[in-house]
């Protein structure tokens, strides 16, 4: 019997699993998808928020500010790209100036450090590609950007190295109470566990309802984004928000940790938890918004669009608590924005809750908080590049021409713990296919490498989920 | 009177032809709109016995890739293309192959051969061997 | 640091022709750097015929066309490195490249010829809504899978874009047993050669929907359906005109983009319309001694023109290292106006023109019975009649400048003049 089973390998699930791996516990991390971070974690704004948005006194407010503080350390330990580039909330009229002032005051109440209100001139000095129509802004220096799936994958890998077990492709379909815990059906496995932590993102209500009476409902909210080529990645230097409105925190424009430009999201409640399609209207909306915020931008440089679903609830706050009906069953639900920012603090918070249910929680003496960094070949000095190629010639072979990713790096992310098994899995870890040509040139070669390393035929290689086959057979 | 508008596919110019049944012409047809003599042949053939070049691949072993590109040495009647594909798809060749080498002789009794449209060397790590193989072709 | 007279980046048709021509013009130390595993570039996957009508007066397939150049190159003993990626080109003509056997290479060249070709436009750039399942693929990627790897990429297929690769792949996939259900084209005309509409679509009864685009992609793991709809004159989908196709694949053939990241690293000025370097009569870019040719400059529809242009680049680079190119002389800027989207070359330095210069251009729409009029200083220099011009078909005009005296003028305009009704 496991001590703890974490359902959902997104950013909250992996943070919690890694926190748990510090202790003498038998922990299982289970997910329905074919890879880690395949839900909301792979499609969001990738922002570490400063913390001025959430209403004072809410869990969101508290865990946002705390989470923000924790980011440096964890990203250093796990070698995940994180940059504190600051964030701006722009005001374009008097009403928005007032909103910005309110956010500033709320930020003070929430304990957000290093904020200031900027006049037009100072805003344009920071961001000279913004529209001249801007009249002022809130500037929060602690705002940042991160690679969300890189972080979740690194957390999972670190958790695995410290003894956590991982089970992918295993949707939880049933749950029963048994003596001393729970028995869950995950894929074709029956799993017994003393404690369940439900981090199933937009499916947390479904999981909860398997064993408890419905106490909350997840309202999937669709956000659409456009991602631009690196050639326009420096259009803005910080995370640039428009003023929040009914439609959400406002459309933002920001560089990503890899130097692309990201714009979005929309905000729209959808019926279906599988509604991850982009829409003509949504993409038009964010493009129009972007046009009004910047002096100029060419949409020819968009390389891809995507949609993420936020797990909103009616309470508008995170729901992190032990079920009143089921001892040892914890819900970590409603983790919409600023969920990514709050995730490290959520993990801390959950551990405290769990401690009340486990006697004599012992720290693992040999816990290692560090992972081996991914190899970023192009970032190495020439002398080290040459050394690496000499040691392993596969580092001399560029597979992805847009991002200059070598075969050596691709093999490495396949071989690692919690390594890539799919085309998108390789892309999320080592980035081949995330450039201008979107895998047009490298996909066939990455598939070849995946097949070779896994000892399968290239036709077995999938894009992402188990059913996402790329090839349909041989030509003859 | 039988007449047909068509686009000549002999070359990338894509002349717009008008082919009309004509008793005066020796061939039985009059062709207009062509920029070169080949357009006339094409127009008449398209009315009487339309033919096409076929380009495809065959399975190859011992080469660095798995398919060898092949083509018809001339054109074959349009209705025979499907049948020709069936035959071509059954063929397996082994490297080395030289460009122009006959892969299937006189396919479907058309008098046209299926020929290799590139040379393919034996899978070799040695650049010199590959070069030599290319020069022989 | 390695030293070469000329380094050619890219071993496709452009690079091969340029290197061979440079050798014919007496250049000894030439190196071609190719990132793929063999020479020939995209021609190796273009197994259809139609290549070489101008250069060889025969109709060859892509691999045959490539092989003629590869053989000539090997006979001339021109050096090349395969599986080698150029990482950077500096304006002082130092190239940083790497491969598995040599490691990191620094090469000083006297002249560089850029021949990197182009890449395919992606789904993102054309804003197709819907899910992101497997089965949405660029037509050129599909071509590589099918023709080189021997892998099929789908069974029921819809193609967006009627550029030549899309049309060729419609036929190719049909021959290999797939059902190609439709080709949708945003514009009111095909972007490909007319003969490809006939022999790739009409021959196989594949419908072409002009003024249509994809408005939805369905499917979570793999494409399950694609919906197309008619568009209005602003290319906005018209409600009620949707057609839904149950299929497993959507191929995109929605344009090619010159691959100029290396050009940017060398600080070379690019043309917004072509997406390639601004070049002069010698195919020299804004950085002295760096030349460019083929699809990296502007996307061609016939490889024969790539070869001609690249030969010019090769012979010019040879002249450059021999000090035979005049750079401080009268320069005329060429501009396309009134229907002419662009003209290559962008500039002509008159002293370097022996007699004629070949102008290549694309028009912005389909026109019938027009003339191209070339003017300088208000005076007509040349007029050329055309019965039919289309954006998908590049136009070339040979311009004799032997009797041309520019006077004070330093600009030349090329425009379309429509026949008066």
Coordinates of N, CA, C and O in Angstrom, one line a residue, chain B residues 7-14 16 38 42 52-57 65-67 69-71 78 81 85 89 99 115-119 127 131 134-135 137, chain C residues 38 44 47-50 53 59-61 63-64 67 70-71 74-75 77 80 82 146-150 171-172 175-176 193-195 198-199 203 302 388 393:
Chain B
X7 N -5.6 22.3 -71.1 CA -4.3 23.0 -70.8 C -3.2 22.0 -71.1 O -3.2 20.8 -70.7
X8 N -2.2 22.4 -71.9 CA -1.1 21.6 -72.3 C -0.2 21.4 -71.1 O 0.1 22.3 -70.4
X9 N 0.1 20.1 -70.8 CA 0.9 19.8 -69.7 C 2.4 19.4 -70.0 O 3.1 18.9 -69.2
X10 N 2.7 19.6 -71.3 CA 4.0 19.1 -71.8 C 5.1 19.9 -71.0 O 6.2 19.3 -70.7
X11 N 4.9 21.2 -70.8 CA 6.0 21.9 -70.1 C 5.3 22.9 -69.2 O 4.1 23.1 -69.2
X12 N 6.1 23.5 -68.3 CA 5.4 24.4 -67.3 C 4.7 25.6 -67.8 O 4.0 26.3 -67.1
X13 N 4.9 25.9 -69.1 CA 4.2 27.1 -69.7 C 2.7 26.9 -69.5 O 2.0 27.9 -69.3
X14 N 2.2 25.7 -69.7 CA 0.7 25.5 -69.6 C -0.1 26.2 -70.6 O -1.0 27.0 -70.2
X16 N -3.0 27.2 -73.1 CA -4.4 26.9 -73.2 C -4.8 26.5 -74.6 O -4.8 27.4 -75.5
X38 N 5.0 20.8 -79.8 CA 4.6 19.7 -78.9 C 3.2 19.8 -78.4 O 2.6 18.8 -78.0
X42 N 0.3 16.9 -78.2 CA -0.4 16.7 -76.9 C -1.9 16.8 -77.1 O -2.6 16.0 -76.6
X52 N 0.4 9.6 -69.9 CA 1.0 10.4 -68.8 C 2.3 9.7 -68.5 O 2.5 8.5 -68.6
X53 N 3.3 10.5 -68.0 CA 4.5 10.0 -67.4 C 4.1 9.6 -66.0 O 3.2 10.2 -65.4
X54 N 4.7 8.6 -65.5 CA 4.4 8.1 -64.1 C 5.7 8.2 -63.3 O 6.7 7.7 -63.7
X55 N 5.6 8.9 -62.2 CA 6.8 8.9 -61.3 C 6.4 8.3 -59.9 O 5.4 8.7 -59.4
X56 N 7.2 7.4 -59.4 CA 6.9 6.9 -58.1 C 8.1 6.3 -57.5 O 9.2 6.7 -57.9
X57 N 8.0 5.4 -56.5 CA 9.2 4.8 -55.9 C 9.1 3.3 -55.9 O 8.0 2.7 -56.0
X65 N 18.6 5.0 -47.8 CA 17.2 5.3 -47.6 C 16.4 4.0 -48.1 O 17.0 3.1 -48.7
X66 N 15.1 4.1 -47.9 CA 14.3 2.9 -48.1 C 13.6 2.8 -49.4 O 12.9 1.9 -49.7
X67 N 13.6 3.9 -50.1 CA 12.8 4.0 -51.4 C 13.7 4.5 -52.5 O 14.5 5.5 -52.3
X69 N 13.5 6.3 -56.1 CA 12.6 6.9 -57.1 C 12.7 6.4 -58.5 O 13.8 6.1 -58.9
X70 N 11.6 6.1 -59.1 CA 11.6 5.6 -60.5 C 10.6 6.4 -61.3 O 9.8 7.1 -60.8
X71 N 10.8 6.2 -62.7 CA 9.8 6.9 -63.6 C 9.6 6.0 -64.8 O 10.4 5.1 -65.1
X78 N -3.2 6.8 -69.9 CA -3.7 7.2 -68.6 C -4.4 6.0 -67.9 O -4.2 5.9 -66.7
X81 N -2.4 3.6 -65.5 CA -1.5 4.1 -64.4 C -1.7 3.2 -63.1 O -0.8 2.8 -62.5
X85 N 1.0 0.9 -61.2 CA 1.4 1.1 -59.8 C 1.4 -0.2 -59.1 O 2.3 -0.5 -58.2
X89 N 4.7 -1.6 -57.3 CA 4.7 -1.7 -55.8 C 5.2 -3.1 -55.4 O 5.5 -3.3 -54.2
X99 N 21.4 5.5 -62.1 CA 20.3 6.3 -62.7 C 20.1 5.8 -64.1 O 21.0 5.4 -64.8
X115 N 12.3 3.1 -65.1 CA 13.7 3.2 -64.9 C 14.0 4.0 -63.6 O 13.2 4.7 -63.1
X116 N 15.2 3.7 -63.0 CA 15.6 4.4 -61.8 C 15.8 5.9 -62.1 O 16.4 6.2 -63.1
X117 N 15.3 6.8 -61.2 CA 15.6 8.2 -61.5 C 16.7 8.8 -60.6 O 16.8 9.9 -60.5
X118 N 17.4 7.9 -59.9 CA 18.6 8.4 -59.3 C 19.6 7.1 -59.1 O 19.1 6.0 -59.1
X119 N 20.8 7.4 -58.9 CA 21.7 6.4 -58.5 C 21.7 6.2 -57.0 O 21.5 7.2 -56.3
X127 N 33.0 7.9 -47.5 CA 32.7 8.9 -48.5 C 33.3 8.6 -49.8 O 32.7 8.8 -50.9
X131 N 31.5 8.3 -53.4 CA 31.9 9.1 -54.6 C 32.2 8.3 -55.8 O 31.7 8.6 -56.9
X134 N 29.1 7.0 -57.3 CA 28.4 8.1 -58.1 C 29.0 8.3 -59.5 O 28.3 8.4 -60.5
X135 N 30.3 8.2 -59.5 CA 31.0 8.5 -60.8 C 30.8 7.4 -61.8 O 30.8 7.6 -63.0
X137 N 28.1 5.8 -62.2 CA 26.7 5.8 -62.8 C 26.6 6.5 -64.1 O 27.5 7.2 -64.6
Chain C
X38 N 22.8 14.1 -47.5 CA 23.3 14.0 -48.9 C 23.2 15.3 -49.6 O 22.4 16.2 -49.2
X44 N 15.9 15.9 -54.0 CA 15.9 14.5 -53.8 C 14.5 13.9 -53.4 O 14.2 12.7 -53.6
X47 N 10.3 13.7 -56.6 CA 10.6 12.6 -57.5 C 9.7 12.8 -58.8 O 9.9 12.0 -59.7
X48 N 8.9 13.8 -58.8 CA 8.1 14.0 -60.0 C 8.9 14.6 -61.1 O 10.0 15.1 -60.9
X49 N 8.4 14.6 -62.3 CA 9.2 15.2 -63.5 C 8.8 16.6 -63.7 O 7.9 17.2 -63.1
X50 N 9.5 17.3 -64.7 CA 9.2 18.7 -65.0 C 10.4 19.5 -64.7 O 10.4 20.8 -64.9
X53 N 13.8 21.5 -68.2 CA 13.4 21.9 -69.6 C 14.2 23.0 -70.2 O 14.6 23.0 -71.4
X59 N 13.0 16.6 -69.9 CA 12.2 16.7 -68.7 C 12.7 15.6 -67.7 O 12.6 14.4 -68.0
X60 N 13.3 16.1 -66.7 CA 13.9 15.2 -65.7 C 13.1 15.2 -64.4 O 12.3 16.1 -64.1
X61 N 13.3 14.2 -63.5 CA 12.8 14.3 -62.2 C 13.8 15.0 -61.3 O 14.9 15.3 -61.7
X63 N 15.5 14.1 -58.6 CA 16.8 13.4 -58.3 C 17.7 13.4 -59.5 O 18.9 13.5 -59.4
X64 N 17.1 13.2 -60.7 CA 17.9 13.1 -61.9 C 18.6 14.5 -62.1 O 19.8 14.5 -62.5
X67 N 21.3 14.8 -59.7 CA 22.5 13.9 -59.9 C 23.4 14.5 -61.0 O 24.6 14.3 -60.9
X70 N 25.6 16.8 -59.1 CA 26.4 16.2 -58.1 C 27.6 15.5 -58.8 O 28.7 15.6 -58.4
X71 N 27.3 14.8 -60.0 CA 28.4 14.2 -60.7 C 29.4 15.2 -61.2 O 30.6 14.9 -61.1
X74 N 31.6 16.3 -58.3 CA 32.5 15.3 -57.8 C 33.7 15.2 -58.9 O 34.8 15.1 -58.5
X75 N 33.3 15.2 -60.1 CA 34.3 15.1 -61.2 C 35.3 16.3 -61.0 O 36.5 16.2 -61.3
X77 N 36.1 17.6 -58.4 CA 36.8 17.5 -57.1 C 36.5 18.7 -56.2 O 37.4 19.2 -55.5
X80 N 33.1 19.0 -50.2 CA 31.8 19.3 -49.5 C 31.8 18.6 -48.2 O 32.5 17.6 -48.0
X82 N 29.0 17.0 -45.5 CA 27.6 16.7 -45.3 C 27.3 16.7 -43.8 O 28.2 16.7 -43.0
X146 N 7.0 10.2 -47.5 CA 6.5 9.3 -48.5 C 7.6 8.9 -49.5 O 7.8 7.7 -49.7
X147 N 8.3 9.9 -50.0 CA 9.2 9.6 -51.1 C 10.6 9.0 -50.7 O 11.2 8.3 -51.4
X148 N 11.0 9.5 -49.5 CA 12.4 9.1 -49.1 C 12.3 8.0 -48.0 O 13.0 7.0 -48.1
X149 N 11.5 8.2 -47.0 CA 11.4 7.2 -45.9 C 10.5 6.0 -46.3 O 10.5 5.0 -45.7
X150 N 9.6 6.3 -47.2 CA 8.6 5.2 -47.6 C 7.5 5.0 -46.6 O 6.9 4.0 -46.4
X171 N -1.5 14.2 -56.0 CA -1.3 13.1 -56.9 C -0.5 11.9 -56.3 O -0.9 10.8 -56.4
X172 N 0.6 12.3 -55.7 CA 1.5 11.3 -55.1 C 0.8 10.4 -54.1 O 0.9 9.2 -54.1
X175 N -1.7 8.1 -55.8 CA -1.0 6.9 -56.4 C -0.7 5.9 -55.3 O -0.6 4.7 -55.6
X176 N -0.3 6.4 -54.1 CA 0.1 5.4 -53.0 C -1.1 4.9 -52.3 O -1.0 4.3 -51.2
X193 N 1.5 25.8 -60.7 CA 1.5 25.8 -62.2 C 0.2 25.2 -62.7 O -0.3 24.2 -62.2
X194 N -0.3 25.7 -63.8 CA -1.6 25.3 -64.3 C -1.5 23.8 -64.7 O -2.4 23.0 -64.5
X195 N -0.4 23.4 -65.2 CA -0.3 22.0 -65.7 C -0.4 21.0 -64.5 O -0.8 19.9 -64.7
X198 N -4.0 20.2 -63.8 CA -4.5 19.2 -64.8 C -4.0 17.8 -64.4 O -4.8 16.9 -64.2
X199 N -2.7 17.7 -64.3 CA -2.2 16.3 -64.2 C -2.2 15.8 -62.7 O -2.1 14.6 -62.5
X203 N -6.8 14.9 -63.4 CA -6.6 13.5 -63.8 C -7.2 12.5 -62.7 O -7.5 11.4 -63.1
X302 N 10.5 27.2 -60.7 CA 11.2 26.3 -61.5 C 12.7 26.2 -61.1 O 13.3 27.3 -61.0
X388 N -0.8 36.2 -70.4 CA -1.3 35.7 -69.1 C -0.2 35.7 -68.1 O 0.8 35.1 -68.3
X393 N 3.4 32.1 -61.0 CA 4.4 31.9 -62.1 C 5.4 33.1 -62.2 O 5.0 34.2 -62.6

